[in-house]
Amino acid sequence: MSKDYTSMEDSNRSSNSSIHDISEPSRRNFLRGSAAMAFLAPLGGLTTLAGCASTAEVAGNGPLLGFASIPINSIDTVSVPPGYTSQVIAAWGDPVGLSGEAPAFKTDGSNSAAEQLAQFGMHHDGIHYFALEGSKSGLLAMNHEYVDDGLLHSDGLAQWSAEKVRKAQAAHGVSICEVSQAGGQWQVVLPSPWARRITANTPMAVSGPAAGHALMQTAADASGRRVLGTLNNCGSGITPWGTYLTCEENFIGYFNGPDAPNAHETRWGLRKGNPSGSRWHEHDGRFDAVKHPNEPNRFGWVVEIDPMNPSSTPVKRTALGRAAHEGATVALTRDRRAVVYMGEDARFEYIYKFVSRDAVKPGGASANRDLLDHGTLYVARFDAEGRGAWLPLVHGKGGLDAAQGFADQGEVVIKSRQASDLLGGTKMDRPEWIAVDKQGWVYCTLTNNSNRGGKDQPGVDAANPRANNTMGHIIRWKEDGDHDGLSFQWNHFVLAGDPLNERAEAKGNVKGDTFACPDGLWVDGRGVLWIQTDMSTANMGKGELAVMGQNQMLAADPQTGEVRRFLTGPVGCEVTGVMMTPDGRSMFVNIQHPGESPSERSDPAKPDRYSNWPDKRPGARPRSATVVVRKADGGLVGT
């Protein structure tokens, strides 16, 4: 996503009340000592998909965090602890492995749109490893969130054309590739029968309550059941039946809006022009919402993809609600129903969960092809004194009826923001990735919100306790009973910050290595909580972020709260997306937008002005890529 926070969406002007009981760190931060051990006692039977690696495979003796933390730095490279190695694979523009199509990356940005369709997309984000032969080979599914037209094209935005629009659309979406390793080195398999590119023009099916709805119908699709493409794919998730969930985040910026948007369009941030600068509507009419007002309603969904079936059609699962989706983390109840936790990355938006009606069946993707179409969507309300409740977004309940602008359940999920406003969900500080630990705690990163407590803006509340929240925090909760519970207990796992900052609200309470702006989040098979950061390039090295260096990945012990810095990224990047092989010995981490310009787009005449990672050649375009991290002795990552 664009890291210009001044243009970030802030569309929640609803009047639902906030909680104005400021959180006391001594009471709201997570418990320590003997009380914490009792509080963290495992709930028997709870099952999550937070960690890919098998607990049995990666179980080991010794401390949870066994590596030496690394210092903050501003070096244009990926830094890892002593005794670890890093290897770059699957960079933007590399061939993805389609049969008969292996176009090489052209360093001047002159690859065609057709060639980009056979290459890894731009700006890698969420990622997952699907094993083929255990930890020796598998499939990587990864998101490509957005593009920098200054790097994508030889001359950037000059002489804007339909070909440039097609190339930009081809660089969005998802890549699926086969990877294998030998002798500690990983490679993309070329060609591979599983290789696939899914882009902003790939046909998608629509399922669930919004399928066929009048608000989903367009001139090109009178049925309202078939959409072209997915875009701004940010966080991701996996299902127990082996499919990949990719999440459409800041989609609204791709659309040109009317001079005077209506109430629905305004609530979703639509406005005249393209805030993302995509200019797609100039050569692809469906992105002109003046002419096609329902087209934006067809984005903002969680999309399910079967990576093991390259001919399968991706499906937009509308029962999970429409949002600027950051991720979709799946847990299982004791009776094997799927619970999907989701954050919406925009200022003052909400945290959601979906509970499936039916239990997961044996038989993989084919046996569970409709499981995410039936169930109940909820929005979270964080009350004072560490309690909270899930409010159902169900037509006919809580005022969600025709009199309030919700004719049916389809309209409820299409207008999930308005429904959450009406129900009184808690307005959060940019809720992003969600992870579930081995004790059943559910964690959510809240990246930052400098508008919190500002003029005519919501004030601080128990869950979001700091005004001008430049640093962000991680909140966590445990459901009462099981993951389908309607109430929960919550606390703050950590308030990010730097104790050397002058302003009290920016000091934080990190127990260990300092960090700011938490974003990516994942729990591995040993129970380590991995935290990735997303500081704005425009703000790096300035003000309260002056000594934070580049974006980084840290490891935290959920029970002690200790945080150690494990990886720092190249100049101007975001560190986002992390996954391991089942044996816990190879970690895949995505590096997004190295060399990002603090301005809107990079200068195509000086592509290496800020970074030339990973190619490290004068004049080289910086490229997003996947980094494989391993211990030099072949041991478990993190030990």
Tab-separated table of C-alpha atoms in Angstrom, residues 346-590:
chain	number	residue	atom	x	y	z
A	346	ALA	CA	-7.876	1.840	7.711
A	347	ARG	CA	-8.075	4.435	10.436
A	348	PHE	CA	-10.960	3.884	12.847
A	349	GLU	CA	-12.161	0.696	11.169
A	350	TYR	CA	-12.991	-2.664	12.714
A	351	ILE	CA	-11.950	-6.193	13.662
A	352	TYR	CA	-14.176	-9.023	12.408
A	353	LYS	CA	-14.623	-12.742	12.742
A	354	PHE	CA	-16.667	-15.227	10.749
A	355	VAL	CA	-17.891	-18.520	12.252
A	356	SER	CA	-18.861	-21.200	9.760
A	357	ARG	CA	-22.200	-22.940	10.098
A	358	ASP	CA	-20.788	-26.328	9.187
A	359	ALA	CA	-17.819	-28.357	10.377
A	360	VAL	CA	-14.794	-28.945	8.187
A	361	LYS	CA	-15.149	-32.249	6.341
A	362	PRO	CA	-12.418	-34.683	5.376
A	363	GLY	CA	-11.639	-34.671	1.680
A	364	GLY	CA	-9.792	-31.386	1.154
A	365	ALA	CA	-10.853	-28.471	-1.005
A	366	SER	CA	-13.516	-30.311	-2.990
A	367	ALA	CA	-15.326	-31.453	0.166
A	368	ASN	CA	-15.320	-27.931	1.659
A	369	ARG	CA	-15.852	-25.817	-1.428
A	370	ASP	CA	-18.894	-24.042	0.060
A	371	LEU	CA	-17.940	-23.997	3.746
A	372	LEU	CA	-17.122	-20.277	3.813
A	373	ASP	CA	-20.467	-19.377	2.236
A	374	HIS	CA	-22.564	-20.186	5.308
A	375	GLY	CA	-22.084	-18.835	8.788
A	376	THR	CA	-22.203	-15.687	10.905
A	377	LEU	CA	-20.083	-12.541	10.572
A	378	TYR	CA	-19.329	-10.518	13.725
A	379	VAL	CA	-17.669	-7.200	14.561
A	380	ALA	CA	-15.672	-6.746	17.767
A	381	ARG	CA	-16.551	-4.371	20.593
A	382	PHE	CA	-13.774	-3.858	23.137
A	383	ASP	CA	-15.279	-2.730	26.422
A	384	ALA	CA	-13.551	-1.227	29.435
A	385	GLU	CA	-11.982	-3.393	32.144
A	386	GLY	CA	-10.680	-5.955	29.694
A	387	ARG	CA	-13.933	-7.430	28.453
A	388	GLY	CA	-15.450	-7.468	24.975
A	389	ALA	CA	-18.252	-8.830	22.824
A	390	TRP	CA	-18.881	-9.989	19.257
A	391	LEU	CA	-21.834	-8.287	17.573
A	392	PRO	CA	-23.536	-10.260	14.759
A	393	LEU	CA	-23.888	-8.658	11.340
A	394	VAL	CA	-27.134	-10.480	10.608
A	395	HIS	CA	-30.015	-8.992	8.660
A	396	GLY	CA	-33.024	-8.347	10.891
A	397	LYS	CA	-30.974	-8.160	14.106
A	398	GLY	CA	-29.665	-5.101	15.939
A	399	GLY	CA	-31.412	-2.683	13.597
A	400	LEU	CA	-29.908	-4.138	10.419
A	401	ASP	CA	-33.119	-3.922	8.437
A	402	ALA	CA	-34.622	-2.151	5.456
A	403	ALA	CA	-35.482	0.916	7.507
A	404	GLN	CA	-31.762	1.419	8.142
A	405	GLY	CA	-30.730	0.764	4.544
A	406	PHE	CA	-30.145	-2.998	4.685
A	407	ALA	CA	-32.666	-4.769	2.481
A	408	ASP	CA	-31.174	-8.227	2.958
A	409	GLN	CA	-28.051	-10.077	4.104
A	410	GLY	CA	-26.341	-9.318	0.814
A	411	GLU	CA	-26.607	-5.614	1.512
A	412	VAL	CA	-25.356	-6.156	5.075
A	413	VAL	CA	-22.097	-7.740	3.895
A	414	ILE	CA	-21.627	-5.256	1.018
A	415	LYS	CA	-22.109	-2.444	3.544
A	416	SER	CA	-20.300	-4.130	6.417
A	417	ARG	CA	-18.776	-0.819	7.503
A	418	GLN	CA	-22.162	0.838	7.814
A	419	ALA	CA	-23.526	-2.227	9.609
A	420	SER	CA	-20.632	-2.129	12.073
A	421	ASP	CA	-21.187	1.588	12.608
A	422	LEU	CA	-24.814	0.922	13.499
A	423	LEU	CA	-23.992	-1.956	15.850
A	424	GLY	CA	-21.330	0.014	17.692
A	425	GLY	CA	-18.123	-1.845	16.883
A	426	THR	CA	-14.944	-0.366	18.346
A	427	LYS	CA	-13.077	1.975	16.010
A	428	MET	CA	-9.508	0.716	15.964
A	429	ASP	CA	-6.065	2.122	15.081
A	430	ARG	CA	-5.611	0.364	11.721
A	431	PRO	CA	-6.136	-3.325	12.596
A	432	GLU	CA	-3.923	-5.457	10.374
A	433	TRP	CA	-2.587	-9.028	10.673
A	434	ILE	CA	-4.014	-11.487	13.195
A	435	ALA	CA	-2.364	-14.568	14.725
A	436	VAL	CA	-3.431	-17.209	17.257
A	437	ASP	CA	-0.991	-18.703	19.762
A	438	LYS	CA	-0.866	-22.137	21.333
A	439	GLN	CA	-2.772	-21.001	24.428
A	440	GLY	CA	-5.710	-19.731	22.358
A	441	TRP	CA	-4.860	-16.020	22.553
A	442	VAL	CA	-5.697	-14.090	19.393
A	443	TYR	CA	-3.334	-11.205	18.561
A	444	CYS	CA	-3.931	-8.248	16.244
A	445	THR	CA	-1.455	-5.588	15.167
A	446	LEU	CA	-2.707	-2.002	15.268
A	447	THR	CA	-0.118	-0.256	13.126
A	448	ASN	CA	-0.657	3.403	14.030
A	449	ASN	CA	-3.177	6.223	13.865
A	450	SER	CA	-1.875	9.761	14.123
A	451	ASN	CA	-5.469	11.024	13.832
A	452	ARG	CA	-6.507	9.433	17.129
A	453	GLY	CA	-7.589	12.197	19.511
A	454	GLY	CA	-7.254	14.906	16.872
A	455	LYS	CA	-9.741	17.666	16.170
A	456	ASP	CA	-13.161	16.230	15.243
A	457	GLN	CA	-11.695	12.709	15.458
A	458	PRO	CA	-12.491	9.873	17.889
A	459	GLY	CA	-10.660	10.158	21.196
A	460	VAL	CA	-8.655	7.545	23.020
A	461	ASP	CA	-10.456	4.540	24.451
A	462	ALA	CA	-9.560	1.444	26.411
A	463	ALA	CA	-8.427	-0.558	23.387
A	464	ASN	CA	-6.733	2.387	21.663
A	465	PRO	CA	-5.232	4.282	24.599
A	466	ARG	CA	-2.823	6.749	22.961
A	467	ALA	CA	-3.584	10.023	21.197
A	468	ASN	CA	-1.561	10.735	18.048
A	469	ASN	CA	-0.653	7.060	17.983
A	470	THR	CA	2.455	7.159	15.808
A	471	MET	CA	3.896	3.950	17.247
A	472	GLY	CA	1.085	1.386	17.165
A	473	HIS	CA	0.422	-1.544	19.471
A	474	ILE	CA	-0.597	-5.203	19.589
A	475	ILE	CA	-3.865	-6.148	21.253
A	476	ARG	CA	-4.902	-9.679	22.105
A	477	TRP	CA	-7.978	-11.478	23.360
A	478	LYS	CA	-9.094	-14.913	24.474
A	479	GLU	CA	-12.583	-16.116	23.674
A	480	ASP	CA	-14.905	-17.277	26.427
A	481	GLY	CA	-15.154	-21.015	25.859
A	482	ASP	CA	-14.082	-21.533	22.265
A	483	HIS	CA	-13.277	-19.522	19.141
A	484	ASP	CA	-16.998	-19.197	18.385
A	485	GLY	CA	-17.591	-17.471	21.736
A	486	LEU	CA	-19.687	-14.313	21.833
A	487	SER	CA	-17.575	-12.631	24.516
A	488	PHE	CA	-13.901	-12.423	25.385
A	489	GLN	CA	-11.259	-11.071	27.726
A	490	TRP	CA	-8.570	-8.798	26.298
A	491	ASN	CA	-5.394	-6.887	27.086
A	492	HIS	CA	-2.513	-5.161	25.369
A	493	PHE	CA	0.367	-7.483	24.585
A	494	VAL	CA	2.687	-4.541	23.890
A	495	LEU	CA	2.616	-0.815	23.207
A	496	ALA	CA	5.288	-0.151	20.579
A	497	GLY	CA	7.638	2.790	20.959
A	498	ASP	CA	11.007	4.089	22.046
A	499	PRO	CA	11.620	4.920	25.742
A	500	LEU	CA	13.956	7.737	24.621
A	501	ASN	CA	11.091	9.613	22.971
A	502	GLU	CA	10.049	12.767	24.792
A	503	ARG	CA	6.295	12.326	24.387
A	504	ALA	CA	4.866	9.841	26.888
A	505	GLU	CA	2.498	8.376	24.282
A	506	ALA	CA	5.455	7.428	22.080
A	507	LYS	CA	7.634	5.715	24.679
A	508	GLY	CA	5.849	2.358	24.650
A	509	ASN	CA	6.538	-0.518	27.030
A	510	VAL	CA	8.521	-2.941	24.863
A	511	LYS	CA	10.327	-5.586	26.878
A	512	GLY	CA	13.432	-5.902	24.731
A	513	ASP	CA	14.281	-4.433	21.335
A	514	THR	CA	12.348	-1.324	20.380
A	515	PHE	CA	10.146	-1.148	17.310
A	516	ALA	CA	7.312	0.884	15.826
A	517	CYS	CA	4.335	0.367	13.516
A	518	PRO	CA	3.691	-3.400	13.884
A	519	ASP	CA	2.005	-4.917	10.843
A	520	GLY	CA	2.759	-8.526	9.830
A	521	LEU	CA	2.136	-11.159	12.509
A	522	TRP	CA	2.528	-14.938	12.645
A	523	VAL	CA	2.910	-17.712	15.237
A	524	ASP	CA	5.241	-20.529	14.192
A	525	GLY	CA	5.109	-24.206	15.125
A	526	ARG	CA	7.190	-23.681	18.270
A	527	GLY	CA	4.966	-20.862	19.472
A	528	VAL	CA	7.182	-17.874	18.567
A	529	LEU	CA	5.217	-14.723	17.735
A	530	TRP	CA	6.877	-13.073	14.722
A	531	ILE	CA	6.257	-9.315	14.363
A	532	GLN	CA	6.957	-7.340	11.180
A	533	THR	CA	6.961	-3.553	10.919
A	534	ASP	CA	5.725	-1.039	8.369
A	535	MET	CA	7.035	2.434	9.138
A	536	SER	CA	6.195	4.993	6.485
A	537	THR	CA	9.109	5.736	4.184
A	538	ALA	CA	8.190	9.406	4.428
A	539	ASN	CA	8.589	9.263	8.228
A	540	MET	CA	11.612	6.963	8.583
A	541	GLY	CA	14.470	8.600	10.436
A	542	LYS	CA	12.348	11.561	11.462
A	543	GLY	CA	10.694	12.745	14.646
A	544	GLU	CA	9.662	9.940	16.959
A	545	LEU	CA	10.957	7.365	14.443
A	546	ALA	CA	14.368	9.017	14.259
A	547	VAL	CA	16.365	6.093	15.651
A	548	MET	CA	14.215	3.202	14.429
A	549	GLY	CA	16.289	2.510	11.294
A	550	GLN	CA	14.707	0.427	8.543
A	551	ASN	CA	11.686	-1.846	8.862
A	552	GLN	CA	12.365	-5.095	10.644
A	553	MET	CA	11.092	-8.442	11.877
A	554	LEU	CA	11.202	-9.364	15.550
A	555	ALA	CA	10.452	-12.498	17.552
A	556	ALA	CA	8.436	-12.406	20.758
A	557	ASP	CA	7.817	-14.921	23.509
A	558	PRO	CA	4.034	-14.804	24.140
A	559	GLN	CA	4.431	-15.898	27.750
A	560	THR	CA	7.271	-13.634	28.893
A	561	GLY	CA	6.742	-10.729	26.515
A	562	GLU	CA	10.412	-10.607	25.538
A	563	VAL	CA	11.015	-9.151	22.050
A	564	ARG	CA	14.198	-9.666	20.002
A	565	ARG	CA	15.108	-8.168	16.650
A	566	PHE	CA	15.765	-10.962	14.123
A	567	LEU	CA	15.906	-9.292	10.698
A	568	THR	CA	16.229	-5.826	9.224
A	569	GLY	CA	15.362	-5.017	5.636
A	570	PRO	CA	16.963	-2.929	2.877
A	571	VAL	CA	16.435	0.802	2.555
A	572	GLY	CA	12.841	1.928	2.112
A	573	CYS	CA	11.282	-1.534	2.317
A	574	GLU	CA	8.442	-3.057	4.295
A	575	VAL	CA	9.041	-6.475	5.854
A	576	THR	CA	5.812	-8.401	5.341
A	577	GLY	CA	4.648	-11.983	5.040
A	578	VAL	CA	6.395	-14.879	6.778
A	579	MET	CA	6.074	-18.658	6.715
A	580	MET	CA	8.229	-21.742	7.363
A	581	THR	CA	8.604	-25.219	5.983
A	582	PRO	CA	7.019	-27.939	8.164
A	583	ASP	CA	10.372	-28.828	9.740
A	584	GLY	CA	10.929	-25.242	10.894
A	585	ARG	CA	14.347	-25.034	9.207
A	586	SER	CA	13.580	-22.717	6.269
A	587	MET	CA	11.761	-19.418	6.712
A	588	PHE	CA	10.274	-17.449	3.809
A	589	VAL	CA	10.020	-13.680	4.329
A	590	ASN	CA	8.791	-11.138	1.796
